[in-house]
């Protein structure tokens, strides 16, 4: 009896943590949209926190299972952190309109060469209007639908993998700069569309000084959206991950980032800023 009550209490606590961070249900397109926005906010916040880009007071704490998740405060006074929050608000506008295909965040060290990246983070989005009727999973040849539990498991796994990766990358240099670029779906995005806080970008190449190692961090699906997260870093800064055999596909110098560039319109790029770490 006692064990049963304890299990029930833990389940209730887990449900409350999930609902407090994301959504208690994902049955509608609007609920799915809110979830994807929050998932991206959690991922971007976790990256900037675990990489030591912004100070502790720029974040608030949330909890999910055994994880303490730091989320950027919308009202934070740190200039760089408030800029990232504004970037994400612009992303959410494009996401809501279903124009957004990829969000690319680049980390670089030379303000004269913003296209020479030492780390990058890519978030790719897909949409469907069919909702729950769309078959998105297969098991032993049988078609299945994404459930809330599927989404929860995939979300927690993605966050855990992101935590592991961030904690095992070499420490960033003392001064780093961030840039964010958006890439759109050509067939639905108006030619003159610019989300709030962004300006028109250029079709220029991005590259790493050395060999870029790419990590497929994970994928989260709902009935209406799919979010995929990918991280790239210069191979010389991955000693811990190489020892742990966590490396995946490797790309060479001067690769275009993201590799799907030919499929997309290059979106606007926000102003660049420096962050002390």
Short mmCIF file of N, CA and C in Angstrom, two decimals, residues 65-159:
data_model
loop_
_atom_site.label_atom_id
_atom_site.label_comp_id
_atom_site.label_asym_id
_atom_site.label_seq_id
_atom_site.Cartn_x
_atom_site.Cartn_y
_atom_site.Cartn_z
N UNK A 65 12.15 15.64 -13.79
CA UNK A 65 12.76 14.42 -13.26
C UNK A 65 13.93 14.82 -12.35
N UNK A 66 15.13 14.31 -12.63
CA UNK A 66 16.27 14.65 -11.77
C UNK A 66 17.09 15.81 -12.33
N UNK A 67 16.56 16.51 -13.32
CA UNK A 67 17.29 17.58 -13.97
C UNK A 67 16.86 18.95 -13.45
N UNK A 68 17.84 19.79 -13.16
CA UNK A 68 17.58 21.20 -12.87
C UNK A 68 17.85 21.96 -14.16
N UNK A 69 16.81 22.52 -14.74
CA UNK A 69 16.91 23.18 -16.03
C UNK A 69 16.88 24.69 -15.84
N UNK A 70 17.87 25.36 -16.39
CA UNK A 70 17.95 26.81 -16.31
C UNK A 70 17.33 27.42 -17.57
N UNK A 71 16.39 28.34 -17.36
CA UNK A 71 15.68 28.98 -18.47
C UNK A 71 15.94 30.48 -18.41
N UNK A 72 16.30 31.07 -19.54
CA UNK A 72 16.56 32.51 -19.58
C UNK A 72 15.34 33.30 -19.15
N UNK A 73 15.56 34.30 -18.32
CA UNK A 73 14.47 35.17 -17.85
C UNK A 73 14.10 36.17 -18.95
N UNK A 74 12.81 36.34 -19.17
CA UNK A 74 12.37 37.32 -20.16
C UNK A 74 12.71 38.74 -19.72
N UNK A 75 12.79 38.97 -18.40
CA UNK A 75 13.04 40.31 -17.88
C UNK A 75 14.48 40.50 -17.40
N UNK A 76 15.40 39.64 -17.86
CA UNK A 76 16.77 39.72 -17.38
C UNK A 76 17.43 41.02 -17.87
N UNK A 77 18.37 41.52 -17.09
CA UNK A 77 19.04 42.79 -17.40
C UNK A 77 20.38 42.60 -18.10
N UNK A 78 20.83 41.36 -18.23
CA UNK A 78 22.08 41.10 -18.94
C UNK A 78 21.89 41.39 -20.42
N UNK A 79 22.64 42.34 -21.01
CA UNK A 79 22.39 42.75 -22.40
C UNK A 79 22.38 41.60 -23.40
N UNK A 80 23.40 40.74 -23.36
CA UNK A 80 23.45 39.63 -24.30
C UNK A 80 22.31 38.66 -24.13
N UNK A 81 21.97 38.35 -22.88
CA UNK A 81 20.88 37.41 -22.60
C UNK A 81 19.55 37.97 -23.06
N UNK A 82 19.32 39.26 -22.82
CA UNK A 82 18.06 39.87 -23.26
C UNK A 82 17.97 39.89 -24.78
N UNK A 83 19.12 40.00 -25.46
CA UNK A 83 19.14 39.94 -26.91
C UNK A 83 18.73 38.55 -27.40
N UNK A 84 19.24 37.51 -26.76
CA UNK A 84 18.86 36.15 -27.15
C UNK A 84 17.37 35.92 -26.94
N UNK A 85 16.82 36.45 -25.85
CA UNK A 85 15.38 36.33 -25.61
C UNK A 85 14.61 37.00 -26.75
N UNK A 86 15.05 38.17 -27.19
CA UNK A 86 14.39 38.85 -28.31
C UNK A 86 14.52 38.05 -29.59
N UNK A 87 15.69 37.43 -29.78
CA UNK A 87 15.86 36.56 -30.95
C UNK A 87 14.81 35.46 -30.96
N UNK A 88 14.64 34.83 -29.81
CA UNK A 88 13.70 33.71 -29.75
C UNK A 88 12.27 34.17 -29.99
N UNK A 89 11.92 35.36 -29.54
CA UNK A 89 10.58 35.88 -29.80
C UNK A 89 10.36 36.06 -31.30
N UNK A 90 11.40 36.53 -32.00
CA UNK A 90 11.31 36.63 -33.44
C UNK A 90 11.16 35.28 -34.10
N UNK A 91 11.92 34.29 -33.59
CA UNK A 91 11.80 32.91 -34.10
C UNK A 91 10.38 32.40 -33.92
N UNK A 92 9.78 32.69 -32.78
CA UNK A 92 8.44 32.20 -32.49
C UNK A 92 7.41 32.78 -33.45
N UNK A 93 7.62 34.01 -33.90
CA UNK A 93 6.71 34.60 -34.89
C UNK A 93 6.76 33.81 -36.19
N UNK A 94 7.97 33.50 -36.65
CA UNK A 94 8.13 32.71 -37.88
C UNK A 94 7.64 31.28 -37.69
N UNK A 95 7.82 30.74 -36.49
CA UNK A 95 7.37 29.39 -36.18
C UNK A 95 5.85 29.31 -36.21
N UNK A 96 5.20 30.31 -35.63
CA UNK A 96 3.74 30.33 -35.59
C UNK A 96 3.14 30.43 -36.98
N UNK A 97 3.80 31.16 -37.87
CA UNK A 97 3.33 31.31 -39.25
C UNK A 97 3.71 30.11 -40.11
N UNK A 98 4.47 29.17 -39.55
CA UNK A 98 4.96 27.98 -40.26
C UNK A 98 5.88 28.33 -41.42
N UNK A 99 6.61 29.44 -41.29
CA UNK A 99 7.62 29.81 -42.27
C UNK A 99 8.98 29.22 -41.91
N UNK A 100 9.23 29.06 -40.63
CA UNK A 100 10.57 28.74 -40.13
C UNK A 100 10.96 27.30 -40.42
N UNK A 101 12.12 27.11 -41.02
CA UNK A 101 12.65 25.76 -41.24
C UNK A 101 13.83 25.47 -40.32
N UNK A 102 14.78 26.39 -40.23
CA UNK A 102 15.97 26.16 -39.40
C UNK A 102 16.35 27.42 -38.64
N UNK A 103 16.69 27.24 -37.38
CA UNK A 103 17.33 28.27 -36.57
C UNK A 103 18.79 27.85 -36.39
N UNK A 104 19.69 28.72 -36.77
CA UNK A 104 21.12 28.43 -36.67
C UNK A 104 21.77 29.41 -35.71
N UNK A 105 22.41 28.91 -34.67
CA UNK A 105 23.15 29.74 -33.72
C UNK A 105 24.63 29.42 -33.86
N UNK A 106 25.42 30.44 -34.14
CA UNK A 106 26.86 30.25 -34.30
C UNK A 106 27.63 30.94 -33.20
N UNK A 107 28.72 30.31 -32.75
CA UNK A 107 29.62 30.89 -31.75
C UNK A 107 30.96 31.14 -32.44
N UNK A 108 31.46 32.37 -32.35
CA UNK A 108 32.74 32.68 -33.00
C UNK A 108 33.57 33.58 -32.09
N UNK A 109 34.84 33.72 -32.40
CA UNK A 109 35.77 34.44 -31.52
C UNK A 109 36.33 35.72 -32.12
N UNK A 110 36.30 35.85 -33.43
CA UNK A 110 36.87 37.02 -34.10
C UNK A 110 35.74 37.90 -34.65
N UNK A 111 35.55 39.10 -34.09
CA UNK A 111 34.46 39.96 -34.56
C UNK A 111 34.62 40.39 -36.01
N UNK A 112 35.83 40.27 -36.55
CA UNK A 112 36.07 40.61 -37.95
C UNK A 112 35.69 39.46 -38.88
N UNK A 113 35.52 38.26 -38.33
CA UNK A 113 35.16 37.09 -39.13
C UNK A 113 34.00 36.34 -38.48
N UNK A 114 32.80 36.89 -38.54
CA UNK A 114 31.65 36.26 -37.90
C UNK A 114 31.21 34.96 -38.54
N UNK A 115 31.73 34.66 -39.73
CA UNK A 115 31.37 33.41 -40.40
C UNK A 115 32.32 32.27 -40.09
N UNK A 116 33.36 32.55 -39.30
CA UNK A 116 34.31 31.50 -38.89
C UNK A 116 33.88 30.99 -37.52
N UNK A 117 33.22 29.84 -37.50
CA UNK A 117 32.52 29.34 -36.32
C UNK A 117 33.37 28.31 -35.57
N UNK A 118 33.27 28.34 -34.22
CA UNK A 118 33.92 27.30 -33.42
C UNK A 118 32.88 26.31 -32.85
N UNK A 119 31.64 26.74 -32.75
CA UNK A 119 30.53 25.87 -32.34
C UNK A 119 29.26 26.35 -33.04
N UNK A 120 28.34 25.43 -33.31
CA UNK A 120 27.06 25.84 -33.86
C UNK A 120 25.96 24.92 -33.36
N UNK A 121 24.74 25.48 -33.35
CA UNK A 121 23.56 24.77 -32.86
C UNK A 121 22.44 24.97 -33.87
N UNK A 122 21.88 23.86 -34.32
CA UNK A 122 20.88 23.92 -35.38
C UNK A 122 19.58 23.28 -34.91
N UNK A 123 18.48 24.02 -35.10
CA UNK A 123 17.15 23.54 -34.76
C UNK A 123 16.32 23.51 -36.04
N UNK A 124 15.86 22.33 -36.41
CA UNK A 124 15.11 22.19 -37.66
C UNK A 124 13.66 21.82 -37.36
N UNK A 125 12.74 22.49 -38.06
CA UNK A 125 11.31 22.32 -37.79
C UNK A 125 10.58 21.79 -39.02
N UNK A 126 9.60 20.92 -38.75
CA UNK A 126 8.68 20.45 -39.78
C UNK A 126 7.26 20.58 -39.24
N UNK A 127 6.31 20.75 -40.18
CA UNK A 127 4.92 20.97 -39.80
C UNK A 127 4.01 20.01 -40.56
N UNK A 128 2.84 19.74 -39.99
CA UNK A 128 1.80 19.00 -40.71
C UNK A 128 0.45 19.52 -40.28
N UNK A 129 -0.47 19.62 -41.23
CA UNK A 129 -1.83 20.07 -40.93
C UNK A 129 -2.74 18.89 -40.59
N UNK A 130 -2.26 17.66 -40.80
CA UNK A 130 -3.11 16.48 -40.61
C UNK A 130 -3.28 16.13 -39.14
N UNK A 131 -2.37 16.61 -38.32
CA UNK A 131 -2.50 16.37 -36.89
C UNK A 131 -2.46 14.90 -36.54
N UNK A 132 -3.32 14.46 -35.61
CA UNK A 132 -3.29 13.08 -35.12
C UNK A 132 -3.53 12.03 -36.19
N UNK A 133 -4.07 12.43 -37.36
CA UNK A 133 -4.32 11.46 -38.42
C UNK A 133 -3.04 11.06 -39.14
N UNK A 134 -2.00 11.83 -38.96
CA UNK A 134 -0.74 11.55 -39.66
C UNK A 134 0.03 10.45 -38.95
N UNK A 135 0.41 9.43 -39.68
CA UNK A 135 1.21 8.34 -39.12
C UNK A 135 2.68 8.76 -39.14
N UNK A 136 3.32 8.76 -38.00
CA UNK A 136 4.70 9.25 -37.93
C UNK A 136 5.66 8.23 -37.35
N UNK A 137 5.16 7.10 -36.84
CA UNK A 137 6.02 6.07 -36.29
C UNK A 137 5.64 4.72 -36.87
N UNK A 138 6.61 3.85 -36.97
CA UNK A 138 6.35 2.48 -37.41
C UNK A 138 7.03 1.52 -36.46
N UNK A 139 6.35 0.46 -36.12
CA UNK A 139 6.91 -0.57 -35.24
C UNK A 139 6.52 -1.93 -35.80
N UNK A 140 7.51 -2.71 -36.22
CA UNK A 140 7.27 -4.03 -36.80
C UNK A 140 6.32 -3.95 -38.00
N UNK A 141 6.48 -2.89 -38.78
CA UNK A 141 5.67 -2.76 -39.98
C UNK A 141 4.31 -2.14 -39.74
N UNK A 142 3.92 -1.96 -38.50
CA UNK A 142 2.60 -1.40 -38.18
C UNK A 142 2.72 0.11 -37.98
N UNK A 143 1.74 0.85 -38.53
CA UNK A 143 1.76 2.29 -38.39
C UNK A 143 1.19 2.69 -37.04
N UNK A 144 1.83 3.69 -36.41
CA UNK A 144 1.41 4.14 -35.09
C UNK A 144 1.32 5.66 -35.09
N UNK A 145 0.68 6.20 -34.08
CA UNK A 145 0.58 7.64 -33.92
C UNK A 145 1.42 8.08 -32.73
N UNK A 146 1.91 9.31 -32.79
CA UNK A 146 2.67 9.86 -31.68
C UNK A 146 1.73 10.13 -30.52
N UNK A 147 2.11 9.67 -29.34
CA UNK A 147 1.33 9.91 -28.13
C UNK A 147 2.05 10.93 -27.26
N UNK A 148 1.36 11.42 -26.24
CA UNK A 148 1.98 12.36 -25.30
C UNK A 148 3.17 11.71 -24.62
N UNK A 149 3.05 10.43 -24.28
CA UNK A 149 4.16 9.73 -23.62
C UNK A 149 5.36 9.60 -24.55
N UNK A 150 5.11 9.38 -25.85
CA UNK A 150 6.21 9.35 -26.82
C UNK A 150 6.97 10.68 -26.81
N UNK A 151 6.20 11.77 -26.84
CA UNK A 151 6.80 13.10 -26.86
C UNK A 151 7.56 13.38 -25.58
N UNK A 152 7.01 12.98 -24.45
CA UNK A 152 7.69 13.19 -23.16
C UNK A 152 9.03 12.46 -23.14
N UNK A 153 9.01 11.18 -23.52
CA UNK A 153 10.25 10.39 -23.49
C UNK A 153 11.31 11.00 -24.41
N UNK A 154 10.89 11.37 -25.63
CA UNK A 154 11.83 11.94 -26.58
C UNK A 154 12.38 13.27 -26.09
N UNK A 155 11.54 14.06 -25.44
CA UNK A 155 11.96 15.37 -24.94
C UNK A 155 12.99 15.24 -23.83
N UNK A 156 12.72 14.37 -22.87
CA UNK A 156 13.65 14.17 -21.76
C UNK A 156 14.97 13.61 -22.28
N UNK A 157 14.90 12.68 -23.23
CA UNK A 157 16.12 12.10 -23.79
C UNK A 157 16.94 13.17 -24.51
N UNK A 158 16.27 14.02 -25.29
CA UNK A 158 16.99 15.07 -26.00
C UNK A 158 17.67 16.02 -25.01
N UNK A 159 16.96 16.41 -23.96
CA UNK A 159 17.54 17.32 -22.97
C UNK A 159 18.73 16.67 -22.27
#
